[in-house]
Coordinates of C-alpha atoms in Angstrom, one line a residue:
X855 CA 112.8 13.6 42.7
X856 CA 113.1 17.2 42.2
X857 CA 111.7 17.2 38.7
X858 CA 109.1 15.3 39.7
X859 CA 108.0 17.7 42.3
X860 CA 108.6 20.6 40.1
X861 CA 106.3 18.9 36.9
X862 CA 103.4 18.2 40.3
X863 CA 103.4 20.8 42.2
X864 CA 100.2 21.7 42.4
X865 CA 100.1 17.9 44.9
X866 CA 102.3 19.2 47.1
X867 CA 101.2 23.2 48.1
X868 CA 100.1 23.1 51.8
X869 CA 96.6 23.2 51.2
X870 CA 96.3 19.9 50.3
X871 CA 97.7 18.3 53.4
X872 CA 93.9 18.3 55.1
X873 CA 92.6 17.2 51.5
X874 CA 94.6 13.6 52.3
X875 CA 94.1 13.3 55.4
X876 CA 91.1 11.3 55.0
X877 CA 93.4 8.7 53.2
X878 CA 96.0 8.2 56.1
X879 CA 92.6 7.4 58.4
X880 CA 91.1 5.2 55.5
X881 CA 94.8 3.3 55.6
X882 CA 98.2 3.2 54.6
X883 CA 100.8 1.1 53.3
X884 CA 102.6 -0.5 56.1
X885 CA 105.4 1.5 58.0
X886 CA 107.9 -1.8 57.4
X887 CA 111.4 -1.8 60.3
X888 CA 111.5 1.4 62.1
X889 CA 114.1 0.9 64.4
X890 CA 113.4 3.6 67.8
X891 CA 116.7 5.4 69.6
X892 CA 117.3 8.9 70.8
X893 CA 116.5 10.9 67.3
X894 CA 114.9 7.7 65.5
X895 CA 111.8 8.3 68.3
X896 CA 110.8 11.6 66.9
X897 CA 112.0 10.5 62.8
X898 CA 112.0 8.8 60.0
X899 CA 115.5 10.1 58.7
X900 CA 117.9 12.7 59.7
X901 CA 119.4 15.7 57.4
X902 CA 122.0 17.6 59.0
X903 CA 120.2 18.8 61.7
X904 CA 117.2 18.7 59.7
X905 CA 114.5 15.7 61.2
X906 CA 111.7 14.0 58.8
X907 CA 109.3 13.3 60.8
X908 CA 106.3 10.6 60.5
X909 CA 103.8 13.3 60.3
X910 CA 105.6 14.6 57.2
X911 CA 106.1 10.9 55.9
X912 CA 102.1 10.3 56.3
X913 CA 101.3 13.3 54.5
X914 CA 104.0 13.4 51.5
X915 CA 103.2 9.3 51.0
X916 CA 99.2 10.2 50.7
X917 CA 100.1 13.0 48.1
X918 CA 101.7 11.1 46.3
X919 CA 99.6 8.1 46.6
X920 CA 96.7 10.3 45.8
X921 CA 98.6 11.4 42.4
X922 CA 99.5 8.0 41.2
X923 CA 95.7 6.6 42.2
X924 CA 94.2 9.4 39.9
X925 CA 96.7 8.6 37.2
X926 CA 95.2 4.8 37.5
X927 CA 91.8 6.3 37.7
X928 CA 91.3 5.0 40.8
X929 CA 92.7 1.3 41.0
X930 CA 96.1 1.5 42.5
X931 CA 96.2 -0.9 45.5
X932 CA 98.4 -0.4 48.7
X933 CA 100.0 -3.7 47.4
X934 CA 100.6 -2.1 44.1
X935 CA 101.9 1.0 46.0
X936 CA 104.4 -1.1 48.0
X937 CA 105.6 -2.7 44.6
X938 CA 106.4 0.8 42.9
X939 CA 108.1 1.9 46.2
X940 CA 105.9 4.5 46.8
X941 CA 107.1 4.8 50.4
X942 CA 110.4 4.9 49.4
X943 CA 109.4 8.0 46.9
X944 CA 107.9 9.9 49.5
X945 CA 110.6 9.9 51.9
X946 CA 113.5 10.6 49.1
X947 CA 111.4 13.5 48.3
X948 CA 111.5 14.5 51.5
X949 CA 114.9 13.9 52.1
X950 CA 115.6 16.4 49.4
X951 CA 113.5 18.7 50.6
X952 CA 115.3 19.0 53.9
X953 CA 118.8 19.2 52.0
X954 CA 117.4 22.5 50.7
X955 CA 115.6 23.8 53.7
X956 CA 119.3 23.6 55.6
X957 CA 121.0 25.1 52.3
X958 CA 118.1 27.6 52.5
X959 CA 119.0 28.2 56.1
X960 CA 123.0 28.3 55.9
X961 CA 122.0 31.5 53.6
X962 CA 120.4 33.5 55.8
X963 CA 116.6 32.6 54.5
X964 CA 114.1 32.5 57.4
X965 CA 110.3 32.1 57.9
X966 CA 108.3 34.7 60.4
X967 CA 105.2 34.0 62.0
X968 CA 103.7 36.8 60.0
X969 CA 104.4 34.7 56.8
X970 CA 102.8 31.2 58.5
X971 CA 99.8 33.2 59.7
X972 CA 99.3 35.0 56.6
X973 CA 99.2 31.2 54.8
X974 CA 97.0 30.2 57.2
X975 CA 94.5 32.3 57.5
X976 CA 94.3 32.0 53.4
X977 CA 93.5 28.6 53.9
X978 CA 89.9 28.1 52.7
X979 CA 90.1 24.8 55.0
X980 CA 89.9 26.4 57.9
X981 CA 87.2 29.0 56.9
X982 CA 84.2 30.0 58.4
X983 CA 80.4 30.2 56.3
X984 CA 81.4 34.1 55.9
X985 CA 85.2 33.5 54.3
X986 CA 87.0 34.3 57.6
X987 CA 90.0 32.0 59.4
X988 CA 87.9 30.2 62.1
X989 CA 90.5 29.1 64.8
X990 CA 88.1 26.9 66.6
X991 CA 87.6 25.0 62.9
X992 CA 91.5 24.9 62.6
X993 CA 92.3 23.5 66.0
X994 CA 89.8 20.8 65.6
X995 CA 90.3 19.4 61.8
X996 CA 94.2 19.2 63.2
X997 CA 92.9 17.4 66.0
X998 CA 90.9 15.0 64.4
X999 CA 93.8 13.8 62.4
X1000 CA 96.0 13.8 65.5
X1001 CA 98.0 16.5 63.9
X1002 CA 99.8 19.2 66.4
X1003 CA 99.5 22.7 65.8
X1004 CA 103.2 22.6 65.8
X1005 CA 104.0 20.4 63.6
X1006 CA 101.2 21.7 61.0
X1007 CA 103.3 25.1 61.1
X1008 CA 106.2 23.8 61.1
X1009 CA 105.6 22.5 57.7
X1010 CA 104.1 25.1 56.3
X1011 CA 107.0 27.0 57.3
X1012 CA 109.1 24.6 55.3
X1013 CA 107.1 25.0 52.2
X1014 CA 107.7 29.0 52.3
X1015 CA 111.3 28.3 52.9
X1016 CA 111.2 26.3 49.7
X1017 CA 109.3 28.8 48.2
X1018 CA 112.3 31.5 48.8
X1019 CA 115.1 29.6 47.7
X1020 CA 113.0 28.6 44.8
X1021 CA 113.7 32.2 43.5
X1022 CA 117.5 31.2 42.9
X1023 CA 117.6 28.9 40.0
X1024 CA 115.2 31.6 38.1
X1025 CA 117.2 32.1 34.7
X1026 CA 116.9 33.3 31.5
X1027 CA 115.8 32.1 28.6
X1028 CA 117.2 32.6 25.1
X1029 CA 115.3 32.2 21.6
X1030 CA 118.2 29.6 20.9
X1031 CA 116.7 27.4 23.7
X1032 CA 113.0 28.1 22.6
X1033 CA 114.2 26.9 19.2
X1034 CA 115.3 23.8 20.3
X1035 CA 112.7 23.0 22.6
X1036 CA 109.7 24.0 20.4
X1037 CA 111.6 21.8 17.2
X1038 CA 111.4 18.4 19.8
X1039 CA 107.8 19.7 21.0
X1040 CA 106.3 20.6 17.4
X1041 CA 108.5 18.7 15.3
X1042 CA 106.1 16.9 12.2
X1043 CA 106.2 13.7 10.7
X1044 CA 104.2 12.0 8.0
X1045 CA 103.3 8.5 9.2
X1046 CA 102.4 5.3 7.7
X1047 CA 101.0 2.8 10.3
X1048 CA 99.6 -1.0 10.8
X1049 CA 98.2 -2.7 13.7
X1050 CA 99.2 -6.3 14.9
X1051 CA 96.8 -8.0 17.5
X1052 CA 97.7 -9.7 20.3
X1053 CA 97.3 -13.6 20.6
X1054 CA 95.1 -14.2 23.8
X1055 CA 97.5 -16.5 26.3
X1056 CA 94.9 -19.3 26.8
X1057 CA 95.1 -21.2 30.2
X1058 CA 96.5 -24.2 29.0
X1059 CA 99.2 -22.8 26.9
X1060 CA 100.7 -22.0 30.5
X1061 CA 104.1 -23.8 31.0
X1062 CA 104.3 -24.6 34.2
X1063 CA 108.0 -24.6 34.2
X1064 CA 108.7 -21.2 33.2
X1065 CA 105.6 -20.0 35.5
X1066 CA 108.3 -21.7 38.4
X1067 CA 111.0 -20.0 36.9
X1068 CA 108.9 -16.5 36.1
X1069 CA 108.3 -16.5 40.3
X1070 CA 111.7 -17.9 41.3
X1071 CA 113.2 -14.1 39.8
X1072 CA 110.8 -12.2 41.7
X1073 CA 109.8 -14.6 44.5
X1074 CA 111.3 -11.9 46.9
X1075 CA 108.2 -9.8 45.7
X1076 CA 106.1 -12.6 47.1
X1077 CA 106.1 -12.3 50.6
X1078 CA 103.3 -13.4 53.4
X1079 CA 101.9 -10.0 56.2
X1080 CA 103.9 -10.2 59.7
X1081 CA 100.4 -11.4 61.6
X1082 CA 100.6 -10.8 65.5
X1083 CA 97.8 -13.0 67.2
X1084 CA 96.5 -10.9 70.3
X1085 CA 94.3 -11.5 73.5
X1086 CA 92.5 -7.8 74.1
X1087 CA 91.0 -6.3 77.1
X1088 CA 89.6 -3.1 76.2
X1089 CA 88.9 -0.5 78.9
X1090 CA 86.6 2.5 77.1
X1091 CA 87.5 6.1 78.9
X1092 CA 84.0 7.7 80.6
X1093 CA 83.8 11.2 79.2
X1094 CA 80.1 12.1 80.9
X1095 CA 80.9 13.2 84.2
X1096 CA 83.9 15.5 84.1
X1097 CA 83.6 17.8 87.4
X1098 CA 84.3 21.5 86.0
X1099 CA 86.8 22.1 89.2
X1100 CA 88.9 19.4 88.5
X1101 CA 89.1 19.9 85.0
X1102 CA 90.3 23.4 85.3
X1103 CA 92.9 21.8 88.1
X1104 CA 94.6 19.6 85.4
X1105 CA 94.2 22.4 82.9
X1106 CA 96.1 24.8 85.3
X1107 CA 98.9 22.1 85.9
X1108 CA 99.4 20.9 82.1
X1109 CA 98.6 24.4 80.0
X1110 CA 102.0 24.5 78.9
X1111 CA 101.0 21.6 76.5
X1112 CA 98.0 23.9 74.8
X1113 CA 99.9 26.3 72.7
X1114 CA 99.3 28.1 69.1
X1115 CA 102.2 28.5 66.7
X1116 CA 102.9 31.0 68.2
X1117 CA 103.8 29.7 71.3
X1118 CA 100.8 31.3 73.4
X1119 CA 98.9 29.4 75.7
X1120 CA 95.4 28.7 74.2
X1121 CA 92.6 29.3 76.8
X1122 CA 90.9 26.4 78.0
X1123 CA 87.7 27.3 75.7
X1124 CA 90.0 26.7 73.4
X1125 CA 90.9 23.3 74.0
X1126 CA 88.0 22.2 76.0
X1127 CA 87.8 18.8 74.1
X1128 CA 90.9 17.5 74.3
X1129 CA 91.4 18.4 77.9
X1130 CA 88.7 16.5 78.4
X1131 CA 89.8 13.6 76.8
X1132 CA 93.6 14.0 78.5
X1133 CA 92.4 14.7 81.9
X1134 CA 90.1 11.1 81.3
X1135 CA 93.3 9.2 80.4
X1136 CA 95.0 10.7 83.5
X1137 CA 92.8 10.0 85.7
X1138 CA 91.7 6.2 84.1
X1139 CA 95.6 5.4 84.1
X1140 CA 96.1 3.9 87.5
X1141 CA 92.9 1.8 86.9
X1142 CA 94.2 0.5 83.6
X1143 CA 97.6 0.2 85.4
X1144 CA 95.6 -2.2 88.3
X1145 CA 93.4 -4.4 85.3
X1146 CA 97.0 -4.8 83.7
X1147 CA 98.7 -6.6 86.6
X1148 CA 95.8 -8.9 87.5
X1149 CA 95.6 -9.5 83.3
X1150 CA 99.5 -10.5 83.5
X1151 CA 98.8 -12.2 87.1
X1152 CA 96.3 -14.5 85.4
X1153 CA 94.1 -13.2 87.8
X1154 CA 91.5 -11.8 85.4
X1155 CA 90.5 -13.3 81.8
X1156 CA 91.3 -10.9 78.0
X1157 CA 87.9 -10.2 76.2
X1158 CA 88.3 -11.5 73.0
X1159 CA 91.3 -12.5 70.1
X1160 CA 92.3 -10.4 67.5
X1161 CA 94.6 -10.7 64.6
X1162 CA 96.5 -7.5 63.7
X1163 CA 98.7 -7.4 60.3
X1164 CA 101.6 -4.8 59.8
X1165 CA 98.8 -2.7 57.5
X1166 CA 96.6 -2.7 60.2
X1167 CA 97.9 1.2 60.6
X1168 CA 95.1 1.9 63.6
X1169 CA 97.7 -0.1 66.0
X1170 CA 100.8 1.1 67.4
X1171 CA 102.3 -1.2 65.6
X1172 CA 105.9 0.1 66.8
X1173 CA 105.1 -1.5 71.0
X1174 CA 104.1 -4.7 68.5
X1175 CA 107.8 -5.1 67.0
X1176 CA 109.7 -5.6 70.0
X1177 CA 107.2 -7.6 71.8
X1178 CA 107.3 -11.4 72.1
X1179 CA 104.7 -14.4 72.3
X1180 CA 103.6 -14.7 76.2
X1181 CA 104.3 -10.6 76.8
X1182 CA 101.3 -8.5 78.1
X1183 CA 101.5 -5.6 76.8
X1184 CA 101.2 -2.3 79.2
X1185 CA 98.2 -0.5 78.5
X1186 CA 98.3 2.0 75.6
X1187 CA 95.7 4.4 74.1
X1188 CA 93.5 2.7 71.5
X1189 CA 90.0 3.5 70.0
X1190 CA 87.3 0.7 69.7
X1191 CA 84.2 1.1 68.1
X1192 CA 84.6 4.7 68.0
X1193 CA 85.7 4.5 71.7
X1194 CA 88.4 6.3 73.6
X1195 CA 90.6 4.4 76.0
X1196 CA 92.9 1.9 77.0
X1197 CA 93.8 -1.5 75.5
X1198 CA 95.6 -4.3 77.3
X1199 CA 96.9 -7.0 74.8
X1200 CA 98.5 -10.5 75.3
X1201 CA 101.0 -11.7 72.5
X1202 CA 99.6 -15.1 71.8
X1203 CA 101.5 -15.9 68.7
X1204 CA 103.6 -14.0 66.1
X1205 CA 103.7 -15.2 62.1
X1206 CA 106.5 -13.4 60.8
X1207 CA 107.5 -12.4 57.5
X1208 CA 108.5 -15.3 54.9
X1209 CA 108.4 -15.6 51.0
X1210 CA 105.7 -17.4 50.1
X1211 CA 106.1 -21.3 48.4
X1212 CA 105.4 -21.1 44.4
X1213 CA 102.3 -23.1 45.1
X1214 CA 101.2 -19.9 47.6
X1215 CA 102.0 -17.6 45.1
X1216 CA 101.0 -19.0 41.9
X1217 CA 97.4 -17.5 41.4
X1218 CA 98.7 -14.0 42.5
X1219 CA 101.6 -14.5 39.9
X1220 CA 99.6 -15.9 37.3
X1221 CA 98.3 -12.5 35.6
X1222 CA 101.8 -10.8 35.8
X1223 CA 102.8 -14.1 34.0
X1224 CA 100.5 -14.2 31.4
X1225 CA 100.9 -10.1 30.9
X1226 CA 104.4 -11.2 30.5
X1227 CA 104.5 -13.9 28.1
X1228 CA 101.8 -12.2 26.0
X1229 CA 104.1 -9.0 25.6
X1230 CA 107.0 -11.3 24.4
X1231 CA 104.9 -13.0 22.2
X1232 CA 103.6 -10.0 20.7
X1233 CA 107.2 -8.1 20.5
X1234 CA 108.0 -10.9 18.2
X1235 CA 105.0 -10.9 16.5
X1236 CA 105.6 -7.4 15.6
X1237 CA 109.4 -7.9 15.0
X1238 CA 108.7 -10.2 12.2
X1239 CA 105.8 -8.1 10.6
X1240 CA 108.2 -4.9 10.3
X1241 CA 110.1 -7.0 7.6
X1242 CA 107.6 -6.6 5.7
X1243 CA 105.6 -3.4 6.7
X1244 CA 103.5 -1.3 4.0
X1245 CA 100.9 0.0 6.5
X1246 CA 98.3 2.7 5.7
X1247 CA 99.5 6.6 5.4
X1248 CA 97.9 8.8 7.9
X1249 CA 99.4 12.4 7.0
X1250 CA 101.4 14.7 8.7
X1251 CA 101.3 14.5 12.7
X1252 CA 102.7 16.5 16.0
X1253 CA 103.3 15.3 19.6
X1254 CA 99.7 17.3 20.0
X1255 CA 97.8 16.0 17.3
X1256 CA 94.3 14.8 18.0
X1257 CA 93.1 11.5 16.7
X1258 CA 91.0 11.7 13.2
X1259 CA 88.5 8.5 13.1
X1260 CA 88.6 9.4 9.5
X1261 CA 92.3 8.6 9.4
X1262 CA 92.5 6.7 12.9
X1263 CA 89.7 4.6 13.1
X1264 CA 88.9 3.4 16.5
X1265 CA 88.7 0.0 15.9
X1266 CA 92.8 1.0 15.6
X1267 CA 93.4 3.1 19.0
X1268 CA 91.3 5.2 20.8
X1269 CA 91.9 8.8 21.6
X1270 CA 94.1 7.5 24.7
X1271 CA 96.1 5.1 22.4
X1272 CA 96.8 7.1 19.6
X1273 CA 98.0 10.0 22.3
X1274 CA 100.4 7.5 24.0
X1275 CA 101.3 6.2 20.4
X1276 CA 102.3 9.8 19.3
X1277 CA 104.7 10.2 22.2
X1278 CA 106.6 7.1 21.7
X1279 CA 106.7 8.0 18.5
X1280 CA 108.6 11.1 19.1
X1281 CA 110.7 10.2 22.0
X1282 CA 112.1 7.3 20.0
X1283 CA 114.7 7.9 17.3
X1284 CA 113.9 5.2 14.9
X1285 CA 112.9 5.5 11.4
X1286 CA 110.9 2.4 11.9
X1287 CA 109.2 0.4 14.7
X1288 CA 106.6 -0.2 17.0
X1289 CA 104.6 0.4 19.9
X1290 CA 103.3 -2.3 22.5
X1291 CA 99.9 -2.0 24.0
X1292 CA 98.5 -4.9 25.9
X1293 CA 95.9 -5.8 23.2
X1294 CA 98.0 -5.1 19.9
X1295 CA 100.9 -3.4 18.5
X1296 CA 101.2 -0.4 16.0
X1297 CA 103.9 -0.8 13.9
X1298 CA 104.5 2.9 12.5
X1299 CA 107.1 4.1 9.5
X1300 CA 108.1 7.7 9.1
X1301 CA 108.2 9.1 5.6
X1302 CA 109.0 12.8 6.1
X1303 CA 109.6 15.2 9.0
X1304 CA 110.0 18.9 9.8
X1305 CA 111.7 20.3 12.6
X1306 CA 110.3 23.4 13.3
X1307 CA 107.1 24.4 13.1
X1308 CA 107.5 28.6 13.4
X1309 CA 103.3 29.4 13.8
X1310 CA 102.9 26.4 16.2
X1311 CA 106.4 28.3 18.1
X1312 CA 104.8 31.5 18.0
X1313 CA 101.2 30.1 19.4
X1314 CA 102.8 28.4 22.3
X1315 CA 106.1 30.8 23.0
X1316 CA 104.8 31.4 26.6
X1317 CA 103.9 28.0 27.4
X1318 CA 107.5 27.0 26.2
X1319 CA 109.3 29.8 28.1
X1320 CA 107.5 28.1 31.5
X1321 CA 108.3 24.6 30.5
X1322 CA 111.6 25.8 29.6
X1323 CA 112.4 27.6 32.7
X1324 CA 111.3 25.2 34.7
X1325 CA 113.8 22.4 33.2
X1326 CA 116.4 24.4 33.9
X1327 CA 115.5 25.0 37.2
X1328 CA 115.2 21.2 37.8
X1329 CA 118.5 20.6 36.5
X1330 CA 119.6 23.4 39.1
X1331 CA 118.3 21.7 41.7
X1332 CA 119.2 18.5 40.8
X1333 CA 122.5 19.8 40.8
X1334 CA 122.9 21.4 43.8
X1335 CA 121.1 18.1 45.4
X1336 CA 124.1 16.1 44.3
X1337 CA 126.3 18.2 46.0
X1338 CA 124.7 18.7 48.6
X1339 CA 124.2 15.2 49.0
X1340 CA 127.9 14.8 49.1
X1341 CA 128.3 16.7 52.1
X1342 CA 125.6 16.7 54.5
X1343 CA 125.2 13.7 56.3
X1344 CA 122.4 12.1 55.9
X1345 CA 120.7 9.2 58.4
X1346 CA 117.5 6.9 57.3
X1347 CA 116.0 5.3 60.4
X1348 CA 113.3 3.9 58.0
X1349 CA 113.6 0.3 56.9
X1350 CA 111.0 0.2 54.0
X1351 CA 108.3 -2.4 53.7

């Protein structure tokens, strides 16, 4: 996980946290079993006496689900997400990053204010029309995406942390090491290739019997949404008439609850929008309390039915889990239409979580089938050809060779192809073989190689000294991870999907 973050960290610096923010509101892959008890309330898992909490979850899953959707330029689906495990990825990486933060802390590293200010007020997020931190701008983007101040600096404070320790697996690098690296980077080989073209799959060449048997291995894969069906009353707040006196009244008694990172109490100015919200759910709760016992009485009617699924991610999904068919629901903030205020729900019925029949899943297997079967098809397709292989010499090439239509035509591979093409190339070890693309194979044979290319070394020695020292800070890290990994305790209150 480390190596991951250490190859993409430019999707993890702080300043992209308000960048994805727009993603968790837009919606996010559900939360899965998320059992609640003393620290369980406050987070996801538990390292030493380091807490993940859902706030960090939210924002390191959209990073990363933001890296993987550009990588797919723009397709990936939350269903496709919740295949890879992308949930699961986001919280190891933050697991790992909380092993560190303690180890960082054991050694005597710490964060000031100064440093979290100084990282704020650099934040071109929060800037005014002139360049200049605008407070007012910060405290409302955070509260738009139901973010506390707190827990915004609190990671921020993390990622300096991170930043320190960071400093310890800097080592040296020798010209023995460039040598090696720049031989498997710039290594040559002269190359004789063929293509092989797929054989469409047509509809009726499906076998319905190993379709069964394709689902029956991953039928766990195939499972229906946990669907609650609701009876909703919905009682919208009335922010219009606030009285000014009693507004500063609640502010007086609750200002302990408006504070900066640094601990002061914001002035009311400040905060004037949320305090008006707050004091409106104060002061609406007792009515809400009195429409909820006639609503469980039977003595009023719900408004209307709803369906929610575990995606739906705008309900609090986590009163829904312990609930049963017949309970009403106490009432619970909830937005409608825009709306602030309370909701009152019935459990009407609850459609839990069940693999789906072969005959449910068949159209939604179907393409993973035929992707399937094509690919074997193909492999031995290719297989047999390579018997026989003569192909067509295209010269001498690198891992960074660009494609020449000349010798590449692109009726062969495109620019994308022949790049993929080159790396399997050179991170296989054969002599002779082939690559699989979904349309054809290219069956390649090498007839000469150098190892070291000495002007290409020279061009790129700075480049290689980077990539070079960052391996071996990843294998530092990964390291230390296993250690540490072997003595801090470590507690996951987060089920998965």
């Amino acid at each position: 996980m480390i190596t991951w973050m250490q190859r993409h960290k430019k999707w993890l610096v702080v300043t992209i946290w308000i960048s994805v923010i727009a993603f968790v509101g837009a919606g996010f892959v559900g939360w899965g079993d998320y059992d609640f008890n003393t620290d369980r309330s406050s987070s996801l898992a538990k390292v030493a006496d380091e807490k993940v909490s859902p706030v960090e979850f939210r924002h390191r899953y959209a990073q990363i689900f933001s890296y993987y959707q550009e990588l797919n330029n723009g397709t990936l689906t939350e269903q496709q997400a919740k295949e890879r495990g992308l949930d699961a990825l986001a919280l190891q990486t933050l697991i790992d990053d909380k092993l560190l933060i303690s180890f960082a802390k054991k050694l005597g590293i710490g964060v000031s204010d100064d440093e979290i200010l100084r990282v704020l007020i650099s934040d071109e997020n929060f800037m005014d029309q002139n360049g200049l931190f605008d407070k007012n701008l910060y405290y409302s983007i955070l509260a738009q995406n139901n973010i506390k101040t707190t827990q915004y600096e609190q990671m921020i404070a993390d990622q300096i942390l991170l930043k320190k320790l960071s400093v310890l697996f800097n080592v040296p690098v020798s010209n023995e090491d460039l040598e090696m690296l720049a031989a498997n980077f710039f290594m040559q080989d002269v190359l004789s290739i063929e293509p092989i073209k797929a054989d469409k799959l047509s509809n009726s060449a499906i076998n319905e019997e190993e379709l069964q048997k394709f689902w029956n291995e991953r039928k766990n894969d195939y499972k229906t949404e946990k669907r609650y069906e609701l009876m909703t009353y919905f009682m919208p707040l009335d922010l219009s008439n606030i009285d000014e006196n009693s507004l500063q009244s609640f502010y007086e008694a609750n200002k302990h609850n408006y504070k900066d990172f640094t601990g002061k109490i914001l002035p009311l100015n400040d905060v004037k929008d949320d305090l008006i919200k707050d004091y409106a759910f104060d002061k609406y709760k007792n009515e809400a309390n009195v429409k909820y016992m006639a609503l469980n009485k039977g003595e009023d009617k719900f408004q209307k039915d709803i369906n929610v699924s575990e995606f739906d991610v705008f309900f609090p999904l986590q009163i829904l889990r312990t609930a049963k068919p017949g309970d009403v629901l106490r009432p619970f903030k909830f937005k409608e239409n825009g709306k602030e205020g309370y909701m009152i729900a019935k459990v009407k019925f609850i459609d839990n979580v069940r693999t789906k029949s072969f005959e449910e899943a068949r159209e939604e297997i179907l393409p993973s089938y035929i992707s399937f079967k094509s690919k074997e098809i193909l492999q031995e397709k290719a297989t047999k050809a390579l018997e026989n292989f003569k192909g067509k010499n295209i010269g001498t090439v690198s891992r960074d060779t660009s494609k020449d239509s000349m010798r590449v035509p692109d009726t062969v591979m495109n620019d994308a192809e022949f790049s993929i093409f080159l790396m399997n190339v050179f991170n296989q070890d054969k002599k002779k073989s082939f690559v699989l693309f979904d349309d054809k194979a290219i069956l390649y044979e090498i007839k000469d190689q150098t190892l070291l290319n000495t002007s290409k070394m020279e061009q790129y020695k700075n480049n290689l000294k980077e990539n070079l020292a960052s391996i071996k800070a990843s294998l530092l890290k990964e390291n230390l991870l296993k250690k540490l990994k072997q003595e801090q305790k470590i507690e996951i209150y987060y089920k998965g999907n």
